[in-house]
C-alpha positions as a Python dict, from the first residue, in 0.01 Angstrom:
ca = {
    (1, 'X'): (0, 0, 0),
    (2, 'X'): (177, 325, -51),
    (3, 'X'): (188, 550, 187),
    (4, 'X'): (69, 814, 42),
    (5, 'X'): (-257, 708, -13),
    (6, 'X'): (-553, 874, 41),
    (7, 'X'): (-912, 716, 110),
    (8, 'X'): (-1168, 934, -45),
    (9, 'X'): (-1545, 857, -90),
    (10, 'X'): (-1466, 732, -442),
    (11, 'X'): (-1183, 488, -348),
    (12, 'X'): (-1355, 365, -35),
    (13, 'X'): (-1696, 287, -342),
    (14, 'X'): (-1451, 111, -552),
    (15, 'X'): (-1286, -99, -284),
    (16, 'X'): (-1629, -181, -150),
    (17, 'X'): (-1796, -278, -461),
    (18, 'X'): (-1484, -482, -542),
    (19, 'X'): (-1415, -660, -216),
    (20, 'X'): (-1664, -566, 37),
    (21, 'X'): (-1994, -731, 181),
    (22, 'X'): (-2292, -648, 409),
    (23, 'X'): (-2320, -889, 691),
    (24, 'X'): (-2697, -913, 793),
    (25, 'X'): (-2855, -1125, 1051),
    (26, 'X'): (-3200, -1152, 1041),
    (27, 'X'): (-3288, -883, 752),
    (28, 'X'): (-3069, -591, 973),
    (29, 'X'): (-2744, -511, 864),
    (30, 'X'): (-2465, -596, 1112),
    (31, 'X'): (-2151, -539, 984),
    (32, 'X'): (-1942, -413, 662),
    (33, 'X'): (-1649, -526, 576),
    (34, 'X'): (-1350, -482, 329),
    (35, 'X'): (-1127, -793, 240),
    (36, 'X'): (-794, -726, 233),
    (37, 'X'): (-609, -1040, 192),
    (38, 'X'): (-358, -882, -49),
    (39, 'X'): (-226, -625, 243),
    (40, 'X'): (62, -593, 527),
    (41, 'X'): (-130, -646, 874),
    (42, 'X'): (90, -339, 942),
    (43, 'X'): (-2, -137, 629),
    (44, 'X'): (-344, -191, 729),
    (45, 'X'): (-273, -56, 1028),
    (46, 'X'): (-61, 215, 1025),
    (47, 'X'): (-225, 369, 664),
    (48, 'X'): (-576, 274, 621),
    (49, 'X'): (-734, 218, 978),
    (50, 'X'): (-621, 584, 1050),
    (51, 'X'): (-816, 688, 762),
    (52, 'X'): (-1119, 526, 903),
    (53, 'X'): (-1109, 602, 1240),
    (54, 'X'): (-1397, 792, 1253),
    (55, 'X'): (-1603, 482, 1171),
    (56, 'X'): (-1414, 276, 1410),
    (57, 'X'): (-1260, -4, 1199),
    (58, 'X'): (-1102, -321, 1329),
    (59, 'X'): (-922, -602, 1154),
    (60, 'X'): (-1048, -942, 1176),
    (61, 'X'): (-820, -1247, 1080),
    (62, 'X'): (-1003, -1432, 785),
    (63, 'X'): (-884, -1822, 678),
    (64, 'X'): (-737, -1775, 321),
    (65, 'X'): (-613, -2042, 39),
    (66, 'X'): (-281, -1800, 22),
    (67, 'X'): (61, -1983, 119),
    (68, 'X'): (46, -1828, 462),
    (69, 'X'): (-313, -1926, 561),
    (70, 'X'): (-440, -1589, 670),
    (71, 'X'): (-575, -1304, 561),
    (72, 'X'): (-773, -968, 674),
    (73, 'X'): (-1090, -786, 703),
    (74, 'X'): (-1126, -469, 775),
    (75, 'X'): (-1482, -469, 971),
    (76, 'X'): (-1694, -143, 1025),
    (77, 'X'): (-2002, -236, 1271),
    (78, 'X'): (-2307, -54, 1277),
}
């Protein structure tokens, strides 16, 4: 990720529509979240959860079929 990056309104659409999902339980939405299996656990944190903050993001560990097993999520509750 570089680190210049900036999340805009735009970018955060595209990366949604690309590799995001509504959790919902019930018919009421739970959870979003933003795959991010491709990313540094510590690019994720240090350039795109600060970017978030305001919706106060978290990274969940997700199983993955990559060489090193895992992966991320960055989750946004409601």
């Amino acid at each position: 990720i570089p680190r210049e990056l900036s999340l805009t309104p735009l970018t955060c659409l595209i990366w949604y529509l690309g590799d995001g999902s509504l959790i919902n339980v019930h018919g009421l939405t739970q959870r979003l979240m933003i795959y991010t299996n491709c990313f540094q656990k510590e690019d994720l944190e240090t350039i795109l959860l600060p970017q978030l903050s305001s919706f106060h993001p978290h990274l969940v560990k997700m199983d993955s079929k990559k060489d090193d097993g895992t992966g991320y999520a960055i989750v946004i509750t409601r």
